[in-house]
PDB file of C-alpha atoms and ligand atoms in Angstrom:
ATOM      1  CA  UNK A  20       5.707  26.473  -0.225  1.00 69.00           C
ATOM      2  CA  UNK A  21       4.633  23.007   0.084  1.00 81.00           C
ATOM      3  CA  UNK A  22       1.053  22.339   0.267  1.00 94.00           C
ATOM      4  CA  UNK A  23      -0.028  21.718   4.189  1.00 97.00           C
ATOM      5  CA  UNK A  24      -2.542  18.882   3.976  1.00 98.00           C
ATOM      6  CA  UNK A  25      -1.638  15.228   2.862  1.00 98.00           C
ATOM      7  CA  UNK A  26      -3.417  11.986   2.009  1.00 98.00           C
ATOM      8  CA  UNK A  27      -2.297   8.553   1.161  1.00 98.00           C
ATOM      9  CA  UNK A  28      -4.278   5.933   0.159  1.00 98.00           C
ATOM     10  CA  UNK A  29      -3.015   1.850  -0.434  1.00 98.00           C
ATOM     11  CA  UNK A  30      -4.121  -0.794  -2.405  1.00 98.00           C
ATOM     12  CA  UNK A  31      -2.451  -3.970  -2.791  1.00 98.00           C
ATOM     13  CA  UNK A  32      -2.842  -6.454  -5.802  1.00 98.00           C
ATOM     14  CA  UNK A  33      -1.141  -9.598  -6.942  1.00 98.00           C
ATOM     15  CA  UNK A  34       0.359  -9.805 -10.165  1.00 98.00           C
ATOM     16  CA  UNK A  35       2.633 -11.854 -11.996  1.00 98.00           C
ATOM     17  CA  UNK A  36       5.943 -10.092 -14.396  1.00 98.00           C
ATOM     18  CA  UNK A  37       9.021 -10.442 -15.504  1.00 97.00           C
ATOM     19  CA  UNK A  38      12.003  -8.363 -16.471  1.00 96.00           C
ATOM     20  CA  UNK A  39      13.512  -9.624 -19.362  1.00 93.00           C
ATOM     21  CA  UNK A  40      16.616  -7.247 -19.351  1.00 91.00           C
ATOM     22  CA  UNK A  41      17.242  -8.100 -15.382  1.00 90.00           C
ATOM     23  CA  UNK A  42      20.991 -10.063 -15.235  1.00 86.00           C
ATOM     24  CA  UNK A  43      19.742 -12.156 -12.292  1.00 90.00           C
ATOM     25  CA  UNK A  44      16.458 -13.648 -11.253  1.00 92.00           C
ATOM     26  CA  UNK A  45      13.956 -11.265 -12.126  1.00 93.00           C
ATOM     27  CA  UNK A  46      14.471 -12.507 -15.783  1.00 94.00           C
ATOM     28  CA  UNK A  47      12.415 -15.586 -14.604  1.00 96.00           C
ATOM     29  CA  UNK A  48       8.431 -15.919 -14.361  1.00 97.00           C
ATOM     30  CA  UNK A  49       7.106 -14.536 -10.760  1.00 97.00           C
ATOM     31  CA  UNK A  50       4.446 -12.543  -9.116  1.00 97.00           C
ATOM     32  CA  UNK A  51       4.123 -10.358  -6.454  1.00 98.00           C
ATOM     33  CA  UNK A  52       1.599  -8.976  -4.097  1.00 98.00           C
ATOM     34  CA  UNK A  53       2.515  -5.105  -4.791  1.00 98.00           C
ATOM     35  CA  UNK A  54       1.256  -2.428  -2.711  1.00 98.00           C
ATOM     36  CA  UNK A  55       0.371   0.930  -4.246  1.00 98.00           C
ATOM     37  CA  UNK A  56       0.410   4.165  -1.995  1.00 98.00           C
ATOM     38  CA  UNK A  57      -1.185   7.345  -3.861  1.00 98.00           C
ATOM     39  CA  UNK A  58      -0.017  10.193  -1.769  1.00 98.00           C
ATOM     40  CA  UNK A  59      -2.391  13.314  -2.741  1.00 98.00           C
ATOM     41  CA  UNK A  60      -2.086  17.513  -1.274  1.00 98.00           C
ATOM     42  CA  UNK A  61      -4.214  20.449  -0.979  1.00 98.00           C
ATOM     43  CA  UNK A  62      -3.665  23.628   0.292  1.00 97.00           C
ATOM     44  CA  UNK A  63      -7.074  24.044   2.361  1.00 96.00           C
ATOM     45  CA  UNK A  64      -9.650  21.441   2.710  1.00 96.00           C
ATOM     46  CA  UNK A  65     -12.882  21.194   1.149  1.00 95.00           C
ATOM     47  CA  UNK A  66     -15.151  24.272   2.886  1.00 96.00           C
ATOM     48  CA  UNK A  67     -19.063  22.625   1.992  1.00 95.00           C
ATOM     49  CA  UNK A  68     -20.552  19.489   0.099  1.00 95.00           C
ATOM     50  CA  UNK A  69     -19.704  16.031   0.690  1.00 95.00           C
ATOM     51  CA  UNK A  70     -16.093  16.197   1.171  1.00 96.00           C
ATOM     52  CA  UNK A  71     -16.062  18.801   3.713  1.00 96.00           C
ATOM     53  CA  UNK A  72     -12.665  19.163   5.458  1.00 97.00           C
ATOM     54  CA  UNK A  73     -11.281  16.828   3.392  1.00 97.00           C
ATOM     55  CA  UNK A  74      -8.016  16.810   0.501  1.00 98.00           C
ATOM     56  CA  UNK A  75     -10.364  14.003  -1.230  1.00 98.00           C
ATOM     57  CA  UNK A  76     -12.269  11.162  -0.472  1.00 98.00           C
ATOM     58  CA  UNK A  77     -10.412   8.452   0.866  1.00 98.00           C
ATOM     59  CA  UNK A  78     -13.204   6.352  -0.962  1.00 98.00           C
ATOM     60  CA  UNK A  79     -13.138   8.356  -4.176  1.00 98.00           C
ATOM     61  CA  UNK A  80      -9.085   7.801  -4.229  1.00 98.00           C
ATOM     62  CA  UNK A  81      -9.725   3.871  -3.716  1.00 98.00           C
ATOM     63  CA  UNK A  82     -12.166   3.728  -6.632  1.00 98.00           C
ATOM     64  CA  UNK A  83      -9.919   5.484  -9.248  1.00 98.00           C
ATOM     65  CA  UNK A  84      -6.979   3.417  -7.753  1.00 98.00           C
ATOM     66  CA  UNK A  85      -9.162   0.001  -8.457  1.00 98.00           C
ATOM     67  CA  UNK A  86     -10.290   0.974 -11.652  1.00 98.00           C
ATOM     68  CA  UNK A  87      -6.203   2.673 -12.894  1.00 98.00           C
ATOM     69  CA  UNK A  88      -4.754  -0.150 -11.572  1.00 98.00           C
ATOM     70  CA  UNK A  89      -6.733  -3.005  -9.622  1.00 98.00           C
ATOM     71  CA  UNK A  90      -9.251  -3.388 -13.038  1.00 98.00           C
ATOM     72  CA  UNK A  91      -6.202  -4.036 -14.836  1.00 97.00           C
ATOM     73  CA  UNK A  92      -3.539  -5.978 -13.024  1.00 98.00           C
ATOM     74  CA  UNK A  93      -5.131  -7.659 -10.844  1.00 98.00           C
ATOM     75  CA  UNK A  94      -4.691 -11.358 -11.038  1.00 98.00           C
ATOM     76  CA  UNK A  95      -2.979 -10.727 -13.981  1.00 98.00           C
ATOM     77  CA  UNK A  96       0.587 -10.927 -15.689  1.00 98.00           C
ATOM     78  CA  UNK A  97       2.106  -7.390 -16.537  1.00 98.00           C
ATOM     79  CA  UNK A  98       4.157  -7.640 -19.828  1.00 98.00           C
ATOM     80  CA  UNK A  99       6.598  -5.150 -21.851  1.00 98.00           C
ATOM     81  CA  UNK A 100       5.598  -4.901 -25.230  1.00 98.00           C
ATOM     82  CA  UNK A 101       9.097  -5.764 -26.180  1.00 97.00           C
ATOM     83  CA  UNK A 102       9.123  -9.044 -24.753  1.00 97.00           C
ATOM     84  CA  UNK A 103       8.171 -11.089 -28.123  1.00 96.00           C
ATOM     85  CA  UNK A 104       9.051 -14.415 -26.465  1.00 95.00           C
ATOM     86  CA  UNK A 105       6.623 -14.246 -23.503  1.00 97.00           C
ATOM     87  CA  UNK A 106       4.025 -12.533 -25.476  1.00 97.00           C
ATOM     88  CA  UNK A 107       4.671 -15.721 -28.146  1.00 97.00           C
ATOM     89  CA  UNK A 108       3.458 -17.672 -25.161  1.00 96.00           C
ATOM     90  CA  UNK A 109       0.489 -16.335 -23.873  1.00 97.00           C
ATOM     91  CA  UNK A 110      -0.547 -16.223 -28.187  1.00 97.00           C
ATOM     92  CA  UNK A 111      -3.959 -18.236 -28.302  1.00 97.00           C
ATOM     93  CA  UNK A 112      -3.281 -21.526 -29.937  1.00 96.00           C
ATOM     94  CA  UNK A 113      -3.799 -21.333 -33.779  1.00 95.00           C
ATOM     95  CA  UNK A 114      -3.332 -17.669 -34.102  1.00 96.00           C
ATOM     96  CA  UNK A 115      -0.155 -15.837 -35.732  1.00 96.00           C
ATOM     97  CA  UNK A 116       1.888 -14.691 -32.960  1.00 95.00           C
ATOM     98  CA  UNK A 117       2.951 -11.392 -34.690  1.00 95.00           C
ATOM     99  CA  UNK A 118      -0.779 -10.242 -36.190  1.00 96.00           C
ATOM    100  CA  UNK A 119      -1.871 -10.893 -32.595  1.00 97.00           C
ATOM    101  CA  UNK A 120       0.656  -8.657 -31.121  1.00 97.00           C
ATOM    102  CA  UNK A 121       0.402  -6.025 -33.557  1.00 97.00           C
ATOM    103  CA  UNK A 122      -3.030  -5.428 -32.564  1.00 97.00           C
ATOM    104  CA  UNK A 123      -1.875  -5.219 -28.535  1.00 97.00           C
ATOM    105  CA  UNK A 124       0.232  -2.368 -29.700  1.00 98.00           C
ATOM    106  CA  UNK A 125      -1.878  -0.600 -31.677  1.00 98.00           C
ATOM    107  CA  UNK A 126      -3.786  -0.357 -28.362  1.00 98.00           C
ATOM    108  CA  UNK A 127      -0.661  -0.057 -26.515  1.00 98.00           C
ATOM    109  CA  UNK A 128       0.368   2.881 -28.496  1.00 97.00           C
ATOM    110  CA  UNK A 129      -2.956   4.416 -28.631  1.00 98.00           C
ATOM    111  CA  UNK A 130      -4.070   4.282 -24.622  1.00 97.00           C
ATOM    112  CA  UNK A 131      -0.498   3.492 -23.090  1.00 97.00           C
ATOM    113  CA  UNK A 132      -1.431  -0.427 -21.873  1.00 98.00           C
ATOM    114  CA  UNK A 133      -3.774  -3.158 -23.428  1.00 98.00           C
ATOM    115  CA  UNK A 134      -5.397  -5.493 -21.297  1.00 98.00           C
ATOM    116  CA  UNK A 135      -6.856  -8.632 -22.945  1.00 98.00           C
ATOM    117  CA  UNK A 136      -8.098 -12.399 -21.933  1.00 98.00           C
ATOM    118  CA  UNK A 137      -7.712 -13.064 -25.652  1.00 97.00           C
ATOM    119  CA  UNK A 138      -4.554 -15.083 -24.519  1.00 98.00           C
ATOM    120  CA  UNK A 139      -3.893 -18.768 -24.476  1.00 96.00           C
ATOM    121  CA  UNK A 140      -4.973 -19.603 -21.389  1.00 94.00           C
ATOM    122  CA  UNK A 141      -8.223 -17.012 -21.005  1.00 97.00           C
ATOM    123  CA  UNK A 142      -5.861 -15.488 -18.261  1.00 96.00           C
ATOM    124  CA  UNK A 143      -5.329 -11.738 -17.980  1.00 98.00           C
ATOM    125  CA  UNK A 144      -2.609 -10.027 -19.272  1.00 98.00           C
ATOM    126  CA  UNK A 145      -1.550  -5.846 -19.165  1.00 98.00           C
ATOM    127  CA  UNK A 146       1.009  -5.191 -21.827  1.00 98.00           C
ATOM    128  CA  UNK A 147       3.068  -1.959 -21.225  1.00 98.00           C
ATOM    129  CA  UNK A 148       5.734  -0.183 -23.434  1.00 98.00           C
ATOM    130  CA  UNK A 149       8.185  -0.510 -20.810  1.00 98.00           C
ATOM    131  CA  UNK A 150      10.149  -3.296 -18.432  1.00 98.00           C
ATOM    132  CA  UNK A 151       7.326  -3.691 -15.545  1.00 98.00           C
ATOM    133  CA  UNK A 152      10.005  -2.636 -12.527  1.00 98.00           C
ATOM    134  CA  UNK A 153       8.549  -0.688  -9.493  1.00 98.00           C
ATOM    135  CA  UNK A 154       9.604   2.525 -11.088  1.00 98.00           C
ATOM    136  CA  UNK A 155       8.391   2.618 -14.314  1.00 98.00           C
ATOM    137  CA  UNK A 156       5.066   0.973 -12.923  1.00 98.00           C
ATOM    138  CA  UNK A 157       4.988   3.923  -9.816  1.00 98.00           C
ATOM    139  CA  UNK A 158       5.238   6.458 -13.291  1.00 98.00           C
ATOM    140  CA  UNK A 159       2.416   4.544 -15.293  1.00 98.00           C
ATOM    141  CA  UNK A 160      -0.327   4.497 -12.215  1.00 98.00           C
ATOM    142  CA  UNK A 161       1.131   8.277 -11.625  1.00 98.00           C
ATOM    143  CA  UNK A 162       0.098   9.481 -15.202  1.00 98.00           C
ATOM    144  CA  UNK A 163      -3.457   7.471 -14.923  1.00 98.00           C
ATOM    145  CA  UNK A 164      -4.262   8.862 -11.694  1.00 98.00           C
ATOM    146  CA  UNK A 165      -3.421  12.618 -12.358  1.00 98.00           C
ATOM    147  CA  UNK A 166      -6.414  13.757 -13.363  1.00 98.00           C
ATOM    148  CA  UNK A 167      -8.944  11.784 -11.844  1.00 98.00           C
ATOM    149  CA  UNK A 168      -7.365  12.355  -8.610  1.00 98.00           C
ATOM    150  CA  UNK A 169      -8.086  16.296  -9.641  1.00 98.00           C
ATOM    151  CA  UNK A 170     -11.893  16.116 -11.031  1.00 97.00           C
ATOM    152  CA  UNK A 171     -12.836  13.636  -7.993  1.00 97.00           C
ATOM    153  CA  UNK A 172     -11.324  16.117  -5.770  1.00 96.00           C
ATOM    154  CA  UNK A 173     -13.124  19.241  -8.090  1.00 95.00           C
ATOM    155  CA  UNK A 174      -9.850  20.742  -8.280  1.00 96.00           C
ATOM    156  CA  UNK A 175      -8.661  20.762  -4.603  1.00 95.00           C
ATOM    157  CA  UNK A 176      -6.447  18.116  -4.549  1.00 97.00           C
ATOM    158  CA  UNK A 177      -2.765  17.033  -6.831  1.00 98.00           C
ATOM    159  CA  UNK A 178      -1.746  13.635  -6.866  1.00 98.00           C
ATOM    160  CA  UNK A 179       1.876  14.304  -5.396  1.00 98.00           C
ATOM    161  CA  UNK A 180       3.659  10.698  -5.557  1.00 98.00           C
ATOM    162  CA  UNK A 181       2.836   6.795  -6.389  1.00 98.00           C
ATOM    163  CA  UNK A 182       4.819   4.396  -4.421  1.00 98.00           C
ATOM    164  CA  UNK A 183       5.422   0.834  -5.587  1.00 98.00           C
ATOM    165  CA  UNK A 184       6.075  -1.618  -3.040  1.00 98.00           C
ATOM    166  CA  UNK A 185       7.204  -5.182  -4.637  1.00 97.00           C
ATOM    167  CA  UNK A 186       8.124  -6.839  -2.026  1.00 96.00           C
ATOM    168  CA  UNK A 187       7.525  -5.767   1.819  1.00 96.00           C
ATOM    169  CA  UNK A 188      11.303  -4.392   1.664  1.00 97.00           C
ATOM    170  CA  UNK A 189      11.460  -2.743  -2.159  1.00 97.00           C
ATOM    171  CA  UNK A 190       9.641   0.016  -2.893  1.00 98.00           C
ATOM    172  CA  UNK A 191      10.048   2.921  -6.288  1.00 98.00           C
ATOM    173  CA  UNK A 192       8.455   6.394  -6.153  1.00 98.00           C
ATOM    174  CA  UNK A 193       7.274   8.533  -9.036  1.00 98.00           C
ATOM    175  CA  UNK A 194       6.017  11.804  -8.554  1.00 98.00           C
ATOM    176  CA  UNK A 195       6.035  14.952 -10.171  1.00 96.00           C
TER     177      UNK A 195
HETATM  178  N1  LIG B   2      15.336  -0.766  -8.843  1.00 81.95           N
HETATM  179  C1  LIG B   2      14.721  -1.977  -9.051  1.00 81.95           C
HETATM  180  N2  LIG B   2      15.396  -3.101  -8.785  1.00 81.95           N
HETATM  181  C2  LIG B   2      14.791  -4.297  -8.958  1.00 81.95           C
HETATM  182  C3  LIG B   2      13.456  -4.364  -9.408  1.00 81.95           C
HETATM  183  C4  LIG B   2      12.774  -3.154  -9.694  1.00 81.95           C
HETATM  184  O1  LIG B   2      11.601  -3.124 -10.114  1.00 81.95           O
HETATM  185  N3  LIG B   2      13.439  -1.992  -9.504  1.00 81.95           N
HETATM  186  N4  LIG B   2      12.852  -5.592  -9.494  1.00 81.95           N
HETATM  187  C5  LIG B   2      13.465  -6.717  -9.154  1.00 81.95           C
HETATM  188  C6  LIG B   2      12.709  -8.027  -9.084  1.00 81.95           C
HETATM  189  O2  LIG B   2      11.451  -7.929  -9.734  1.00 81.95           O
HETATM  190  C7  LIG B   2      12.588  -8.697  -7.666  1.00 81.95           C
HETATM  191  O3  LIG B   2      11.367  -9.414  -7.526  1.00 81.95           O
HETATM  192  C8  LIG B   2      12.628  -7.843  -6.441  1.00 81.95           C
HETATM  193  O4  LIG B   2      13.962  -7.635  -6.021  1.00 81.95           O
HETATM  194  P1  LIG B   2      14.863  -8.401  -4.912  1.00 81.95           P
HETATM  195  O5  LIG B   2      15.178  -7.450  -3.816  1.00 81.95           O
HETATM  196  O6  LIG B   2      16.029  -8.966  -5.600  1.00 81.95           O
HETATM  197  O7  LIG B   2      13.892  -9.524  -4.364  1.00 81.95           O
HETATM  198  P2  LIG B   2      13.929 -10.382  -3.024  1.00 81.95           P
HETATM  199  O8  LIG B   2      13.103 -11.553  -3.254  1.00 81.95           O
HETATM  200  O9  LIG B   2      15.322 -10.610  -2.572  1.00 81.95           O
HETATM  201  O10 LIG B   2      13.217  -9.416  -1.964  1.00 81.95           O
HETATM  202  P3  LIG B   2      12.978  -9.608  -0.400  1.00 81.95           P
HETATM  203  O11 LIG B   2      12.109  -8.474   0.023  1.00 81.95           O
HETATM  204  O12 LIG B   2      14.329  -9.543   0.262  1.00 81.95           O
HETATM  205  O13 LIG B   2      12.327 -10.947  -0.205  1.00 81.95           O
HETATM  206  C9  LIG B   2      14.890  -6.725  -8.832  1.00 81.95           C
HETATM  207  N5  LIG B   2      15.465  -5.431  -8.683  1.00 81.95           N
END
């Protein structure tokens, strides 16, 4: 039986990707201002303490959300790890392209993203071992938000879904 109580929670950040497999215009440079729904259940609310009759703090779901995804992304460009030729470019002048890129997936490999300044330009950048679409991004804020959703909530809540919204008319789900 499916748990009663619901929650959902948005954030919205602006980010620039690009997906280099994509036959058509997504191949190019571009950002969007994504909006990111966590959708969290519970069986029975909170009975004492400071979330009573609550699934979870709206406020404790916002701060995980900023600090999963927001911290990250952000004003930043989302990258696969297997896009050498855009990673070439955001290389900081006078460094060797492939040493600097090993050591973004070493972390890659190791924590599932790396986000750095250490790039060209000082600007941000998120690499990720997958194309940045909706879905795969929905599954990557999914897998950081499981648990925290579950301590913050001491056990009372499950993260149930992450929706992706990339434009105001596209949106990918990923929930488990
Ligand atoms: N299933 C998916 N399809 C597409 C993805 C994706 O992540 N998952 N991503 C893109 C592009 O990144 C593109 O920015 C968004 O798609 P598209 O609908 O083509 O964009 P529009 O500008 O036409 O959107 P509007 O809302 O109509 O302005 C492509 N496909």
């Amino acid at each position: 039986m499916p748990a009663p109580y619901r929650i959902t929670r948005r954030i919205d950040i602006d980010a620039g990707h690009r997906i280099m497999t994509h036959g058509s215009k997504c191949r190019h440079l571009h950002g969007h201002r994504y909006g990111i729904e966590a959708v969290c259940e519970a069986v029975d609310l909170h009975h004492d303490g400071e979330q009573t009759d609550m699934v979870l703090d709206f406020g404790f779901l916002k701060a995980e959300m900023v600090k999963a995804i927001d911290e990250p992304c952000d004003h930043g460009f989302i990258a696969a790890l297997a896009d050498a030729e855009l990673l070439e470019m955001f290389t900081p002048q006078g460094r060797d392209p492939a040493h600097w890129r090993n050591a973004l997936e070493a972390e890659v490999r190791a924590k599932g993203e790396a986000t750095t300044t250490d790039t060209r330009l000082t600007t941000k950048l998120t690499v990720v071992p997958f194309q940045p679409t909706a879905e795969c991004l929905a599954r990557h804020w999914f897998v950081k938000l499981a648990e925290p959703v579950r301590q913050r909530s001491g056990g009372a809540a499950r993260l149930v879904m992450v929706r992706v919204f990339e434009t105001p008319n596209c949106a990918a789900e990923y929930g488990e």
